[in-house]
PDB file of C-alpha atoms in Angstrom:
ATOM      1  CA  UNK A  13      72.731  11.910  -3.039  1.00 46.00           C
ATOM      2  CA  UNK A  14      69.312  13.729  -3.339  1.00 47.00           C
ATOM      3  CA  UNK A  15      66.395  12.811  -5.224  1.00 48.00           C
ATOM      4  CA  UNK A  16      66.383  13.637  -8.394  1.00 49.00           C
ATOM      5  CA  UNK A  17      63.872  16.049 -10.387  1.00 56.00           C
ATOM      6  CA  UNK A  18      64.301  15.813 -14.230  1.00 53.00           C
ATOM      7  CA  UNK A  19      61.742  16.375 -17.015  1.00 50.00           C
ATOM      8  CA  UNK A  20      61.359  12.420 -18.564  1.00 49.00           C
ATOM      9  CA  UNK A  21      62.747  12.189 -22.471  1.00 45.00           C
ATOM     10  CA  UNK A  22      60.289  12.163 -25.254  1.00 40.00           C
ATOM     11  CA  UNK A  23      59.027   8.567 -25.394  1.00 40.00           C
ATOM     12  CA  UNK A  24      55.225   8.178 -25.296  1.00 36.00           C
ATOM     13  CA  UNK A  25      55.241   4.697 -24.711  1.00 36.00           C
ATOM     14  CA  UNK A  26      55.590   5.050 -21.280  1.00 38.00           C
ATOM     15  CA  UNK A  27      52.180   6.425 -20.628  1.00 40.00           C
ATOM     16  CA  UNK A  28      48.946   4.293 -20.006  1.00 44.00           C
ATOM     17  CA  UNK A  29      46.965   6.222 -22.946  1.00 46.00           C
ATOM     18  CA  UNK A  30      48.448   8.825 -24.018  1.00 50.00           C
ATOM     19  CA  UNK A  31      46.527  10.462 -27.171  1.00 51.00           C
ATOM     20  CA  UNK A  32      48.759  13.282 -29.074  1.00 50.00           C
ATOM     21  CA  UNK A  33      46.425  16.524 -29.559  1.00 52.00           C
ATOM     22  CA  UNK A  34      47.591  16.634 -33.706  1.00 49.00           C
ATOM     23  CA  UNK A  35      45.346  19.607 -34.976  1.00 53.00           C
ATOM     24  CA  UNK A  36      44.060  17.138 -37.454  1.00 58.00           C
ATOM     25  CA  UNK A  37      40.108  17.607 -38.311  1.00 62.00           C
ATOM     26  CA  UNK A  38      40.232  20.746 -36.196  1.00 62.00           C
ATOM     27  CA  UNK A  39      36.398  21.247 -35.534  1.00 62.00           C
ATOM     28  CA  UNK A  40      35.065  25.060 -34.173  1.00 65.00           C
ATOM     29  CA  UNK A  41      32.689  25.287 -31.199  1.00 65.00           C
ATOM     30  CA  UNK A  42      30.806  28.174 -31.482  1.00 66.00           C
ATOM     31  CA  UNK A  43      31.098  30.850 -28.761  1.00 64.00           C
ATOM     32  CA  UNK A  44      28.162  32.519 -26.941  1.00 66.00           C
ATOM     33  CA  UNK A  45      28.383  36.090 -26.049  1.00 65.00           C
ATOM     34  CA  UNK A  46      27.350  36.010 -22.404  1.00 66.00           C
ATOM     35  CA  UNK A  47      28.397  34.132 -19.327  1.00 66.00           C
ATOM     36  CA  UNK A  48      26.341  31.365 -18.136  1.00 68.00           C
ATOM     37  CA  UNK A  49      25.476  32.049 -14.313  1.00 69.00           C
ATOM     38  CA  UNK A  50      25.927  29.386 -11.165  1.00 72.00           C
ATOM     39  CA  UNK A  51      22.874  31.616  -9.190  1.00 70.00           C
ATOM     40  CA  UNK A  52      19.915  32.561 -10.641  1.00 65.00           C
ATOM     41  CA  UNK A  53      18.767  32.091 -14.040  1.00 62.00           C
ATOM     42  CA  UNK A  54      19.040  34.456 -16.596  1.00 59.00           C
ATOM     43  CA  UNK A  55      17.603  34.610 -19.921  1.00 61.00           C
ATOM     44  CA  UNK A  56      19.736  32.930 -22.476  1.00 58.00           C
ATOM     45  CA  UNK A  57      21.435  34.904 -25.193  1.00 57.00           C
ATOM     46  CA  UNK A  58      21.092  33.758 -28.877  1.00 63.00           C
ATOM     47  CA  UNK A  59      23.978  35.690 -29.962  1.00 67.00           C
ATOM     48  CA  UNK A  60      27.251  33.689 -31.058  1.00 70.00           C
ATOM     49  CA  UNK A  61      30.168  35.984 -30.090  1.00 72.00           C
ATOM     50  CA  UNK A  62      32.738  34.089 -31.926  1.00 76.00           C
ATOM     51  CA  UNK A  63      33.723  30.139 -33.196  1.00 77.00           C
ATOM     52  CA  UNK A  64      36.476  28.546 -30.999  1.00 78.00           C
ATOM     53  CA  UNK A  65      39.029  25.676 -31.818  1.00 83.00           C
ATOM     54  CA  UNK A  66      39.849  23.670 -29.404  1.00 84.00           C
ATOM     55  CA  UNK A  67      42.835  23.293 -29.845  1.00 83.00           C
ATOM     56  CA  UNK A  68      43.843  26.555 -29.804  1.00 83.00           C
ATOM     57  CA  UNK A  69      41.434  27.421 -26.394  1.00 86.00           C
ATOM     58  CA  UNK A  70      43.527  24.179 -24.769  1.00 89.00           C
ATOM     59  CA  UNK A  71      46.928  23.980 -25.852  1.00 90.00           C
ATOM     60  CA  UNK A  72      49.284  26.361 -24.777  1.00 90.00           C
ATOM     61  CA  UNK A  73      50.202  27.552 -28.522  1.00 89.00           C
ATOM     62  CA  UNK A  74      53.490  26.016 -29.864  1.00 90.00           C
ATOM     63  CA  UNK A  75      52.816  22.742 -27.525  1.00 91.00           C
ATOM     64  CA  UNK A  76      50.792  20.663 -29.607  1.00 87.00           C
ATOM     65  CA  UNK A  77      53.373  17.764 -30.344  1.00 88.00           C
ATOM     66  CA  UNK A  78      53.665  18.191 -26.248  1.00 90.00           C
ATOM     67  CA  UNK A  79      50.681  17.658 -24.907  1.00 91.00           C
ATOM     68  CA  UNK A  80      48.610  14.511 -24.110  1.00 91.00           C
ATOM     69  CA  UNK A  81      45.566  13.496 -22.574  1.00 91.00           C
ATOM     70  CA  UNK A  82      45.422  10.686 -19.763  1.00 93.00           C
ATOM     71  CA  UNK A  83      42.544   8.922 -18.240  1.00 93.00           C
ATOM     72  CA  UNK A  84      43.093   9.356 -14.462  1.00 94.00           C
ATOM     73  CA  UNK A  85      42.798   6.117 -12.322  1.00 93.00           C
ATOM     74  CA  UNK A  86      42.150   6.343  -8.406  1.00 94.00           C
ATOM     75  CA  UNK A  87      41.301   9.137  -6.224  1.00 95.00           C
ATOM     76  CA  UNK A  88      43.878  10.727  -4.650  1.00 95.00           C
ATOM     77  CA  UNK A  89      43.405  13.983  -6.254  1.00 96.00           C
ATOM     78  CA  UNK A  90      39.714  14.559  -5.631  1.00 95.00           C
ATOM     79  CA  UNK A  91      40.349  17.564  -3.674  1.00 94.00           C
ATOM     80  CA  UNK A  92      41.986  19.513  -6.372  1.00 94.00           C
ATOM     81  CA  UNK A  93      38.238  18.779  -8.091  1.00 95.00           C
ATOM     82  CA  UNK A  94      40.212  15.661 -10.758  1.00 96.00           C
ATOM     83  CA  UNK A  95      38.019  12.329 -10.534  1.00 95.00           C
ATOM     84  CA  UNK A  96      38.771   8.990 -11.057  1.00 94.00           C
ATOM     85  CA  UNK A  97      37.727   8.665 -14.596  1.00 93.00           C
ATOM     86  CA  UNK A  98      38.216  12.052 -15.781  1.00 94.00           C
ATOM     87  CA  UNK A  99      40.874  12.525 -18.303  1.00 93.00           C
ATOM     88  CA  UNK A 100      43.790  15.240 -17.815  1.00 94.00           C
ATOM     89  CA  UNK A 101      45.806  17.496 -20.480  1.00 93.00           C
ATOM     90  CA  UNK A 102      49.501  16.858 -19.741  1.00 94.00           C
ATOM     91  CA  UNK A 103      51.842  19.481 -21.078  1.00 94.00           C
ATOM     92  CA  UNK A 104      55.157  17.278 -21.355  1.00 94.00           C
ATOM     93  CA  UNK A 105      57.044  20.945 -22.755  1.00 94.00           C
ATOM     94  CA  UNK A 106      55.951  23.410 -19.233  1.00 96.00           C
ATOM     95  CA  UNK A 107      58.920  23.361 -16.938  1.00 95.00           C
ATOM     96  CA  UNK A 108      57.279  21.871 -13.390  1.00 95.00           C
ATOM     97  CA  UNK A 109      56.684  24.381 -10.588  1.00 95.00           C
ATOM     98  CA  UNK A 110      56.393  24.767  -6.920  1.00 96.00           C
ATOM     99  CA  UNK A 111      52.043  23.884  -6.387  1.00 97.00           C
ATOM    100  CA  UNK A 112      51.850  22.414 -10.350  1.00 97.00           C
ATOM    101  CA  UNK A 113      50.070  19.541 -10.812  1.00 97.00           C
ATOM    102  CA  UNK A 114      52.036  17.522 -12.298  1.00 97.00           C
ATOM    103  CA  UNK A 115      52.077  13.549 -14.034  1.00 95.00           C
ATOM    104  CA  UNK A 116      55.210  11.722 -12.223  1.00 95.00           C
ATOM    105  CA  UNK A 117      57.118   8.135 -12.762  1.00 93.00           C
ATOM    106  CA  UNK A 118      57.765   6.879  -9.427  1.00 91.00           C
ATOM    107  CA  UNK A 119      58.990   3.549  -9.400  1.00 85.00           C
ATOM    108  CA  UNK A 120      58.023   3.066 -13.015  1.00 85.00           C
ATOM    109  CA  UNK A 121      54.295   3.961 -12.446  1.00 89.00           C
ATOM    110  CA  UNK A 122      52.804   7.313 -13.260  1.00 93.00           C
ATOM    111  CA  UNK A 123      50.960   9.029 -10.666  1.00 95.00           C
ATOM    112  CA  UNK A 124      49.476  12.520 -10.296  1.00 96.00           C
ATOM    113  CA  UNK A 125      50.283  14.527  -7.680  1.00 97.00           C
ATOM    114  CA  UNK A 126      50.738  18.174  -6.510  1.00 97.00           C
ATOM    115  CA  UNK A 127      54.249  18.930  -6.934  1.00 97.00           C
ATOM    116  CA  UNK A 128      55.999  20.751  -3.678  1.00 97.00           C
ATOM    117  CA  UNK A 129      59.363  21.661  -2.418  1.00 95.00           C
ATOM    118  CA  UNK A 130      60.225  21.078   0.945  1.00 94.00           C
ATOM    119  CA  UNK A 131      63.533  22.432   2.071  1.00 92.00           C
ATOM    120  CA  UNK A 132      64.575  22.065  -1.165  1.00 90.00           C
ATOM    121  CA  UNK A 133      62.971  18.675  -1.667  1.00 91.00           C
ATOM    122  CA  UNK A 134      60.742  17.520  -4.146  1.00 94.00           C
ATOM    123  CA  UNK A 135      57.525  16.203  -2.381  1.00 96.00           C
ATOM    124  CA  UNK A 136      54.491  14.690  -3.959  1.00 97.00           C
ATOM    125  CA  UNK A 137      51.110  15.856  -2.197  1.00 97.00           C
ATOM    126  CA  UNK A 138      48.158  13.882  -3.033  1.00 97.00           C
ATOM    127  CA  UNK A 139      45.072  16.052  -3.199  1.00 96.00           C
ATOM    128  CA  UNK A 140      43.244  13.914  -0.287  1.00 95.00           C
ATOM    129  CA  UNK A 141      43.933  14.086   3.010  1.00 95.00           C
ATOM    130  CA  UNK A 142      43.743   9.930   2.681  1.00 95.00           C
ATOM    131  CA  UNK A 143      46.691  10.099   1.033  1.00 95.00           C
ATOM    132  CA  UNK A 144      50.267  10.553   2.958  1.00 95.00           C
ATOM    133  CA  UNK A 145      52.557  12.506   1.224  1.00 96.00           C
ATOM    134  CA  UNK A 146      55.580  10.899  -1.088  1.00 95.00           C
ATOM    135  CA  UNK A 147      58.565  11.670   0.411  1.00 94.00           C
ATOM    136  CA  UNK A 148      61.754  10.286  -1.489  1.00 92.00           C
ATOM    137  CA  UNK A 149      64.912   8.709   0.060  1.00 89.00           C
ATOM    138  CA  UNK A 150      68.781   9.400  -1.224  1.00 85.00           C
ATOM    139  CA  UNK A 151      69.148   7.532  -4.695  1.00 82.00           C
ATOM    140  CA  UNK A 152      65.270   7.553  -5.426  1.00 87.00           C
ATOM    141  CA  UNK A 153      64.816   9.129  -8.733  1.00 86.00           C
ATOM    142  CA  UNK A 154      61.598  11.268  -9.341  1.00 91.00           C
ATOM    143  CA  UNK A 155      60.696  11.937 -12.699  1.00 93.00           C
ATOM    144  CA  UNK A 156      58.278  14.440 -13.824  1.00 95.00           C
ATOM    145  CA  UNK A 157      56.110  13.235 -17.193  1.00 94.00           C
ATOM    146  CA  UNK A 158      54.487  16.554 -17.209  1.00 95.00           C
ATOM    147  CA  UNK A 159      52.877  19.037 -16.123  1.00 96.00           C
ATOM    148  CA  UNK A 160      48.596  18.770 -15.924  1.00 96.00           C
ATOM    149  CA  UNK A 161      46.750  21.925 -17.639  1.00 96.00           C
ATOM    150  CA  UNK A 162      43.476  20.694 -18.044  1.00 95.00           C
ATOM    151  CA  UNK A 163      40.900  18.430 -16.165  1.00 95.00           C
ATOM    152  CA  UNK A 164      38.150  17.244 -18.553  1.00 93.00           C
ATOM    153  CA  UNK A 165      35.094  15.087 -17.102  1.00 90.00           C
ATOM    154  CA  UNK A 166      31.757  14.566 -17.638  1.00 87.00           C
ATOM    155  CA  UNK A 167      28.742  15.912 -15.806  1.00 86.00           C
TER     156      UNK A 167
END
């Protein structure tokens, strides 16, 4: 029998933290018109281009009741830039794809991984070369939580 990929049920309980995105006291960020360079400086523009919800600028549209925000733990996933401590947007409703980061129950704990498929085998690929990848033997069950849209930390 081969591993098993399936999208988990609906049942938030299973996560560490999860924190529904409800558009309750939506707040707008205002929107500058220009870019903000990495190189040299440039002078700053005063001119706001537009306001911006959050919500809408995060959430794939229609996925609100979907989508959930986890504090990450560890750091096997520092090379795809996510930091122990940062928190991640999980959209529980995005089917999970070849190269997706995805949040996955194995064994009953959630992990985040890269999600691969190797000769038609789900592999999880840790985003640290410290990290071996998760293979998974016949009867082990996979389940994908969700798939991660968003990395949010501080600087």
């Amino acid at each position: 029998m081969a591993p098993v990929v399936s999208p988990l049920p609906f049942r938030p309980t299973l996560a560490l933290d999860p924190r529904p995105l409800l558009p309750q006291g939506r707040r707008a960020v205002r929107k500058m018109s220009h870019a903000v360079r990495c190189g040299f400086p440039s002078p700053a523009d005063d001119y706001i281009q537009d306001v911006l919800d959050l919500n809408r600028h995060l959430i794939v549209q229609g996925h609100e009741d979907s989508t959930f925000i986890l504090r990450v733990e560890g750091h096997s996933m520092i090379k795809a830039g996510i930091h122990h401590g940062d928190e991640v947007m999980v959209d529980r409703a995005l089917a999970p794809k070849h190269g997706a980061v995805v949040v996955a129950v194995v064994n009953g704990e959630l992990t985040i991984k890269f999600l691969h498929f190797r000769q038609g085998k789900p592999v999880l690929v840790a985003g640290n070369p410290h990290y071996a990848d998760r293979t998974f033997a016949e009867g082990e069950e996979l389940t994908i939580w969700g798939v991660v849209t968003r990395v949010l930390h501080r600087v």
